[in-house]
Coordinates of C-alpha atoms in Angstrom, one line a residue:
M232 CA 0.0 -0.1 -0.3
K233 CA 1.1 3.7 -1.4
L234 CA 0.7 6.1 1.4
P235 CA -2.3 8.3 -0.2
T236 CA -0.6 11.8 -1.6
R237 CA -3.0 13.7 0.3
L238 CA -1.8 12.3 3.3
I239 CA 2.0 13.1 2.6
H240 CA 0.6 16.7 1.7
N241 CA -1.5 17.3 4.6
R242 CA -0.9 20.4 5.5
S243 CA -2.3 23.5 7.3
G244 CA -1.5 27.1 8.9
N245 CA -0.9 30.7 7.7
P246 CA -1.4 30.8 4.0
A247 CA 0.8 33.3 4.2
R248 CA 3.1 31.2 5.5
R249 CA 2.7 27.6 4.5
T250 CA 5.4 25.4 6.2
V251 CA 5.9 21.9 5.4
N252 CA 4.8 20.2 8.9
P253 CA 2.1 22.1 10.3
P254 CA 3.4 23.8 14.0
V255 CA 3.6 22.5 17.1
E256 CA 1.7 24.3 19.9
R257 CA 3.1 24.0 23.4
A258 CA 0.4 24.9 25.0
S259 CA -1.7 24.6 27.7
T260 CA -3.5 27.8 27.9
V261 CA -5.9 28.9 24.7
L262 CA -7.0 31.8 24.6
L263 CA -9.7 33.1 23.5
P264 CA -12.1 36.6 22.6
D265 CA -15.1 36.2 24.3
R266 CA -17.0 34.0 26.9
E267 CA -19.2 32.6 24.2
Q268 CA -15.9 31.2 23.0
L269 CA -14.4 30.6 26.4
Y270 CA -17.2 27.9 26.6
N271 CA -18.2 26.9 23.3
A272 CA -14.7 26.7 21.5
K273 CA -13.6 23.7 19.9
P274 CA -10.4 23.0 21.3
G275 CA -11.5 25.8 24.1
Y276 CA -8.0 23.8 25.7
G277 CA -5.0 22.5 25.5
R278 CA -4.9 19.0 26.2
M279 CA -8.0 18.0 24.0
G280 CA -5.5 18.7 21.5
L281 CA -4.7 22.0 18.7
S282 CA -3.1 22.2 15.0
V283 CA -0.6 18.8 15.1
H284 CA -3.2 16.7 17.1
R285 CA -5.3 17.1 13.9
E286 CA -3.5 16.7 11.2
L287 CA -1.9 13.7 13.2
E288 CA -5.9 12.1 13.1
A289 CA -6.8 13.1 10.1
A290 CA -3.6 11.4 9.1
M291 CA -4.7 8.1 10.9
C292 CA -7.7 8.0 9.7
E293 CA -6.8 8.4 6.1
L294 CA -4.0 4.7 6.9
E295 CA -7.2 3.7 8.5
G296 CA -10.1 3.7 6.1
A297 CA -11.9 5.2 9.7
S298 CA -14.2 8.5 9.7
D299 CA -13.1 9.7 13.8
A300 CA -9.3 9.1 15.4
R301 CA -8.3 9.8 19.0
L302 CA -4.5 10.3 20.2
T303 CA -3.1 8.0 23.9
P304 CA -0.3 7.9 25.5
S305 CA 0.6 5.5 25.0
G306 CA -0.4 1.8 23.3
L307 CA -1.3 0.2 26.1
S308 CA -3.9 3.5 26.9
A309 CA -5.6 3.3 23.6
C310 CA -6.2 -0.1 23.5
A311 CA -7.5 0.0 27.6
V312 CA -9.6 3.8 26.1
A313 CA -11.0 1.5 23.2
I314 CA -11.9 -1.0 25.3
A315 CA -13.7 1.4 28.4
S316 CA -15.6 3.0 25.8
C317 CA -17.8 -0.3 25.5
V318 CA -18.3 -1.6 29.2
S319 CA -20.7 -0.9 32.6
A320 CA -20.4 -2.6 35.6
G321 CA -21.8 -6.2 35.4
D322 CA -20.9 -6.4 31.7
S323 CA -18.2 -9.3 30.5
V324 CA -15.1 -9.4 27.6
L325 CA -13.8 -12.3 26.1
L326 CA -10.0 -11.3 24.5
S327 CA -8.5 -13.3 22.4
D328 CA -5.2 -15.3 24.4
S329 CA -2.7 -13.8 21.5
V330 CA -3.3 -10.6 23.1
Y331 CA 0.1 -8.2 23.9
G332 CA 0.1 -9.1 27.8
P333 CA -0.4 -5.0 29.5
T334 CA -3.5 -5.4 27.3
R335 CA -3.9 -8.6 29.1
R336 CA -3.7 -7.5 32.4
F337 CA -6.0 -4.7 32.2
C338 CA -9.2 -6.8 31.7
E339 CA -8.5 -9.1 33.8
K340 CA -7.5 -6.7 36.8
R341 CA -7.6 -3.8 36.1
L342 CA -11.7 -4.4 34.2
K343 CA -12.5 -6.5 36.9
T344 CA -11.9 -3.8 39.9
M345 CA -14.9 -1.8 37.4
G346 CA -16.8 -4.6 37.4
V347 CA -16.0 -6.2 34.3
E348 CA -15.9 -10.0 33.6
A349 CA -12.4 -10.9 31.1
Q350 CA -12.4 -13.8 29.0
R351 CA -9.8 -15.9 26.8
F352 CA -10.8 -18.0 24.3
D353 CA -8.5 -19.8 21.9
P354 CA -7.9 -17.1 18.8
R355 CA -7.8 -20.5 16.3
N356 CA -11.0 -20.9 17.3
A357 CA -13.4 -19.3 16.3
D358 CA -16.9 -22.4 17.2
G359 CA -15.2 -22.4 20.6
L360 CA -15.9 -18.4 20.6
V361 CA -19.6 -18.4 20.5
D362 CA -19.7 -21.2 23.5
L363 CA -17.9 -18.3 25.2
I364 CA -21.1 -15.6 24.5
R365 CA -23.5 -15.4 27.4
P366 CA -25.5 -12.6 27.5
D367 CA -23.9 -9.5 29.5
T368 CA -20.7 -9.7 26.8
R369 CA -19.9 -6.4 25.1
A370 CA -16.8 -6.9 23.1
I371 CA -14.3 -8.9 21.9
I372 CA -10.6 -8.2 22.1
L373 CA -8.6 -9.2 19.0
E374 CA -5.1 -8.7 17.7
A375 CA -3.5 -9.9 14.8
P376 CA -1.3 -11.5 14.3
G377 CA -1.3 -11.9 18.5
S378 CA 1.6 -10.6 20.5
L379 CA 4.9 -13.4 20.7
T380 CA 3.1 -15.6 19.3
F381 CA 1.5 -14.7 15.6
E382 CA -2.3 -16.2 15.4
I383 CA -4.1 -14.6 13.0
S384 CA -7.5 -14.9 13.5
D385 CA -10.7 -16.4 10.3
T386 CA -10.7 -11.8 11.5
P387 CA -13.8 -11.2 9.0
R388 CA -16.1 -14.7 10.3
L389 CA -15.4 -13.4 14.3
T390 CA -17.0 -10.3 13.3
S391 CA -19.6 -11.0 12.2
I392 CA -20.3 -13.2 15.0
A393 CA -20.1 -9.7 17.1
R394 CA -21.9 -8.3 14.5
E395 CA -25.1 -10.8 14.9
R396 CA -25.3 -10.3 18.3
G397 CA -24.3 -6.3 18.7
I398 CA -21.6 -7.0 20.3
A399 CA -18.4 -4.5 19.3
T400 CA -15.0 -5.7 18.0
I401 CA -11.4 -3.9 19.1
M402 CA -9.1 -5.3 17.1
D403 CA -5.0 -4.3 17.9
N404 CA -3.2 -2.6 14.7
T405 CA -0.2 -2.1 15.3
W406 CA 1.8 -4.5 13.3
S407 CA 0.3 -4.1 10.2
A408 CA 0.7 -0.1 11.0
G409 CA -2.9 0.4 8.4
V410 CA 0.0 -0.3 5.7
F411 CA -0.6 -3.5 5.7
C412 CA -3.9 -4.1 6.4
Q413 CA -7.5 -2.3 7.8
P414 CA -9.3 -3.6 9.7
L415 CA -12.7 -1.5 9.6
A416 CA -12.8 -3.3 6.0
L417 CA -13.3 -6.9 8.2
G418 CA -15.8 -5.8 10.2
V419 CA -14.1 -4.6 13.3
D420 CA -15.7 -1.7 15.3
I421 CA -12.6 0.3 16.5
S422 CA -9.1 -0.9 15.4
V423 CA -5.8 -0.1 18.1
Q424 CA -2.4 1.6 17.6
A425 CA 0.5 2.0 19.2
L426 CA 1.9 4.7 17.1
T427 CA 5.3 4.0 19.7
K428 CA 6.0 1.1 16.7
Y429 CA 6.0 1.3 13.7
V430 CA 4.0 5.1 13.6
V431 CA 6.8 7.4 15.1
G432 CA 9.5 4.4 13.9
H433 CA 12.3 5.5 15.6
A434 CA 11.6 4.3 18.9
D435 CA 11.7 7.7 20.6
A436 CA 8.2 8.9 21.6
F437 CA 5.2 6.8 22.8
G438 CA 1.7 7.5 21.2
G439 CA -1.4 5.0 20.6
A440 CA -4.4 5.4 18.8
V441 CA -7.5 4.8 18.8
M442 CA -10.2 5.0 15.1
T443 CA -13.6 3.4 14.4
S444 CA -16.3 5.0 11.3
D445 CA -18.8 4.4 14.2
A446 CA -20.4 7.7 15.4
R447 CA -21.7 5.6 18.6
Y448 CA -18.0 4.5 19.6
A449 CA -16.9 7.9 18.4
G450 CA -18.8 9.4 20.7
A451 CA -18.3 6.9 23.9
I452 CA -14.1 7.3 23.0
D453 CA -14.7 11.2 22.9
D454 CA -16.5 10.9 27.0
L455 CA -13.8 8.5 28.3
L456 CA -11.2 10.9 26.8
E457 CA -12.3 13.5 28.3
D458 CA -14.1 11.9 31.6
W459 CA -10.3 9.9 32.2
G460 CA -8.4 13.6 31.6
I461 CA -6.6 11.4 28.4
S462 CA -4.4 12.7 25.6
L463 CA -0.8 13.5 24.2
G464 CA 2.2 15.6 24.1
A465 CA 2.3 18.1 21.1
D466 CA 5.9 16.7 20.9
D467 CA 5.4 13.3 20.9
A468 CA 2.4 13.7 18.3
Y469 CA 4.7 15.8 16.1
A470 CA 6.9 12.9 16.1
A471 CA 4.6 10.9 15.3
L472 CA 3.0 13.0 12.0
R473 CA 6.5 13.3 10.8
G474 CA 6.8 9.5 10.9
T475 CA 3.7 8.5 8.8
R476 CA 5.2 10.4 5.6
T477 CA 7.8 7.8 5.7
L478 CA 5.8 5.3 7.5
S479 CA 4.8 2.9 4.2
T480 CA 9.2 3.0 2.2
R481 CA 10.0 2.0 6.3
L482 CA 7.7 -0.5 6.1
H483 CA 8.8 -2.3 3.0
H484 CA 12.0 -2.7 3.8
H485 CA 11.5 -4.5 7.3
Q486 CA 9.1 -6.2 5.8
A487 CA 11.4 -7.6 2.9
S488 CA 14.1 -8.1 5.3
A489 CA 12.2 -10.4 7.9
L490 CA 10.8 -12.3 5.0
K491 CA 14.4 -13.1 3.9
L492 CA 15.3 -12.9 8.1
A493 CA 12.4 -15.8 7.9
S494 CA 13.4 -17.7 5.3
W495 CA 16.7 -18.0 6.3
L496 CA 16.0 -19.0 9.9
Q497 CA 14.1 -21.6 8.3
E498 CA 17.4 -24.0 7.0
Q499 CA 18.6 -23.3 10.3
P500 CA 19.8 -26.3 12.2
L501 CA 19.6 -25.0 15.2
V502 CA 16.2 -23.4 14.5
S503 CA 13.2 -25.7 15.1
D504 CA 10.6 -23.2 14.0
V505 CA 9.7 -20.3 12.6
I506 CA 6.5 -18.2 13.1
H507 CA 5.6 -15.8 10.5
P508 CA 2.5 -15.5 9.3
A509 CA 3.4 -14.5 5.5
L510 CA 5.1 -17.7 5.1
P511 CA 3.3 -21.2 3.4
S512 CA 4.3 -22.8 6.3
H513 CA 2.9 -21.1 9.0
P514 CA -0.9 -22.4 10.1
D515 CA -3.4 -19.9 9.8
H516 CA -0.4 -18.4 6.6
E517 CA -4.5 -18.0 4.1
F518 CA -6.5 -15.6 6.3
W519 CA -3.3 -13.9 5.6
K520 CA -3.3 -13.9 2.1
R521 CA -7.0 -12.6 2.3
D522 CA -7.0 -10.4 4.9
F523 CA -3.0 -8.4 4.8
T524 CA -1.2 -6.9 2.3
G525 CA 2.1 -7.4 3.4
S526 CA 3.6 -8.1 6.3
S527 CA 6.0 -5.7 9.1
G528 CA 10.1 -6.5 10.7
L529 CA 8.8 -8.4 13.1
F530 CA 8.1 -12.9 14.0
S531 CA 9.4 -15.5 16.5
F532 CA 11.0 -18.4 16.0
V533 CA 11.6 -21.2 18.5
L534 CA 15.7 -21.3 19.3
Q535 CA 16.9 -25.6 20.0
A536 CA 18.0 -24.0 24.3
A537 CA 17.5 -26.5 26.8
S538 CA 18.1 -24.1 30.1
N539 CA 19.2 -20.8 30.0
H540 CA 22.9 -20.8 29.9
E541 CA 22.8 -21.9 26.2
V542 CA 20.3 -18.8 26.0
D543 CA 22.4 -16.9 27.7
A544 CA 25.6 -17.9 25.7
F545 CA 23.6 -17.3 21.8
L546 CA 22.5 -13.6 23.5
S547 CA 25.4 -12.2 24.2
A548 CA 27.8 -13.7 21.0
L549 CA 25.3 -10.6 19.5
E550 CA 26.9 -7.6 18.4
V551 CA 24.3 -6.1 15.9
F552 CA 20.9 -7.8 17.1
E553 CA 20.0 -5.5 20.7
L554 CA 17.5 -6.6 23.9
G555 CA 15.3 -4.3 25.2
F556 CA 11.6 -3.6 24.5
S557 CA 9.6 -2.3 22.1
W558 CA 9.9 -2.5 17.7
G559 CA 9.4 -0.5 15.2
G560 CA 11.9 2.0 15.1
F561 CA 15.6 1.3 12.7
E562 CA 17.1 -1.0 15.0
S563 CA 17.6 -5.1 14.9
L564 CA 16.2 -6.4 18.7
I565 CA 16.0 -10.2 19.8
I566 CA 14.3 -11.3 22.9
P567 CA 13.4 -14.7 24.7
C568 CA 9.9 -14.5 25.4
D569 CA 9.4 -17.8 27.3
E570 CA 9.1 -14.7 30.3
Q571 CA 5.4 -13.5 29.4
L572 CA 4.5 -16.6 28.7
T573 CA 0.9 -16.9 30.3
R574 CA -1.2 -18.8 27.6
L575 CA -4.4 -21.0 28.5
P576 CA -4.0 -24.7 29.1
G577 CA -2.9 -26.7 25.9
D578 CA -2.3 -24.9 23.3
W579 CA 1.3 -24.9 21.9
T580 CA 3.3 -23.3 23.5
G581 CA 3.4 -26.9 24.9
D582 CA 5.2 -28.8 22.4
R583 CA 7.5 -26.6 21.4
N584 CA 11.6 -27.8 21.6
G585 CA 13.2 -24.7 23.0
W586 CA 12.8 -21.1 24.0
L587 CA 10.3 -18.6 22.1
M588 CA 13.1 -15.6 20.8
R589 CA 10.8 -12.8 19.0
V590 CA 12.7 -11.2 16.9
H591 CA 12.2 -7.0 15.0
A592 CA 14.5 -7.3 11.7
G593 CA 15.6 -3.3 11.6
L594 CA 16.5 -1.2 9.0
E595 CA 21.0 -2.7 8.3
D596 CA 22.1 -4.8 6.1
T597 CA 20.3 -8.0 6.4
R598 CA 23.6 -9.9 5.7
D599 CA 25.0 -8.3 8.3
L600 CA 21.8 -9.2 10.4
M601 CA 22.9 -12.4 9.4
E602 CA 26.3 -12.3 10.1
D603 CA 25.1 -12.2 13.5
L604 CA 22.6 -14.9 13.6
D605 CA 25.7 -16.9 12.4
R606 CA 27.8 -15.6 15.5
G607 CA 24.7 -16.2 18.5
F608 CA 24.3 -20.2 16.6
A609 CA 27.8 -21.3 16.7
A610 CA 28.6 -19.5 20.5
L611 CA 25.4 -21.9 21.2
A612 CA 26.5 -25.1 19.3
N613 CA 30.2 -24.7 21.6
V614 CA 28.1 -24.7 24.0
K615 CA 26.1 -27.6 23.8
N616 CA 29.0 -29.4 22.6
T617 CA 31.3 -28.9 26.0

C-alpha cells in the first residue's frame, strides 16, 4: 500500500507562511476572544489537542480507512480506552489468548475492579468463541497477528458473529501499522495502534491511536478521554506525524528484511520453528493472504536451547541485534519470550522444542543481521558441545 498523496501533503496553518509540517503548539491555555467562545470553542483547552494533533488524527483516519481517530499517550492507553469505552459494571469481555500482555493484564486486573469480567478464547477457534458468549458480553478483543506467537484469527468470521449479537469488536493493528491491513474493512468496530512502534518509527516517542467509523463508538471514546483526562503531548504527536510521511517506505524495507531472515532461519539446524504469517508454513497463512497486503518486520522463531545458560550464550554473542522491549524502530531487536508467556492450558506452547525468540528486523543490511545470528548460533553450538 502506498501512502495517499493527501496524507503526505496534508498541510494547514497561516496561508501567507506555509510550511511542510504544521506548527507544534506547546500550550495548555488557549486564548479566546469572548465569553461565548470561552465555553464553546473547540478546542478551548490544550489538552484536547491543537494543530499537530488534528493533522495526526487525519493521517490515522487516512491510513485506517476510518472517519474518526483519537490520540492517547501510549499503545496500552489506546487499548484501555477502546475497551473501557464499550463496557460498564456488570458487563463481560472476551479477549484472544494471544493479545498483547499488558492489554490482557488490563482486562483481567483493572476491568475486574470496575465490575467487568474478562475471559480468554483460543484465537484459532471461532466456533469455540460462540460457546463463550454470554448475555452480558459487550466486547471481543483481537490482535492480528497475536503478540509473540503470531496467530491470525478468522477476523471476518469473528466480527460477523459479534455483529449478529450486538457485541463490539476491537483489534490491535500495530503490527501492520495500517499500511498492510485495515481492520475496519474486515468488520472490526474499533482499530487500535501503538504509534510508539512503526508510526513514530525511531524509538524516541510514545503514542496511541483509536480509530472507528461508527459514530456511537466515536462518541463513547470522546467522552472517556474527556472524563479520564487522557491526552497526547504536542512533541510526541509531532514525532508520530513525521513518522507517517516515511511509514510505507520503512515498512516495505522491514518486510523484505524480515522475510529474508525468516526464510534463512528455516534452514538453520538450531532453529526448530519459524513463526511468520507470510511464510506458507504458517498455519494461518491463508488468512494472512486474505486479510493483509504485506507483512512487517516482527516475527518469532524457536531456538533449540535447553537452558538459561544456552540462551544466554546465544544472546551474548550478538553484536548487531540488541535486547530491548518495544519494536518498530530502525534498530534490530531480539528478546526471549518464555517469561512473558501466560497462556491457556493445552495451547501450542506446551509442544515447543526450545525457547521462543521474538525478532524485529530493523533497517540494517540483512546480510549483517544473518552474520550476527550466525555468531549466536556458533556460540550456542559451542556450549552444547562442551
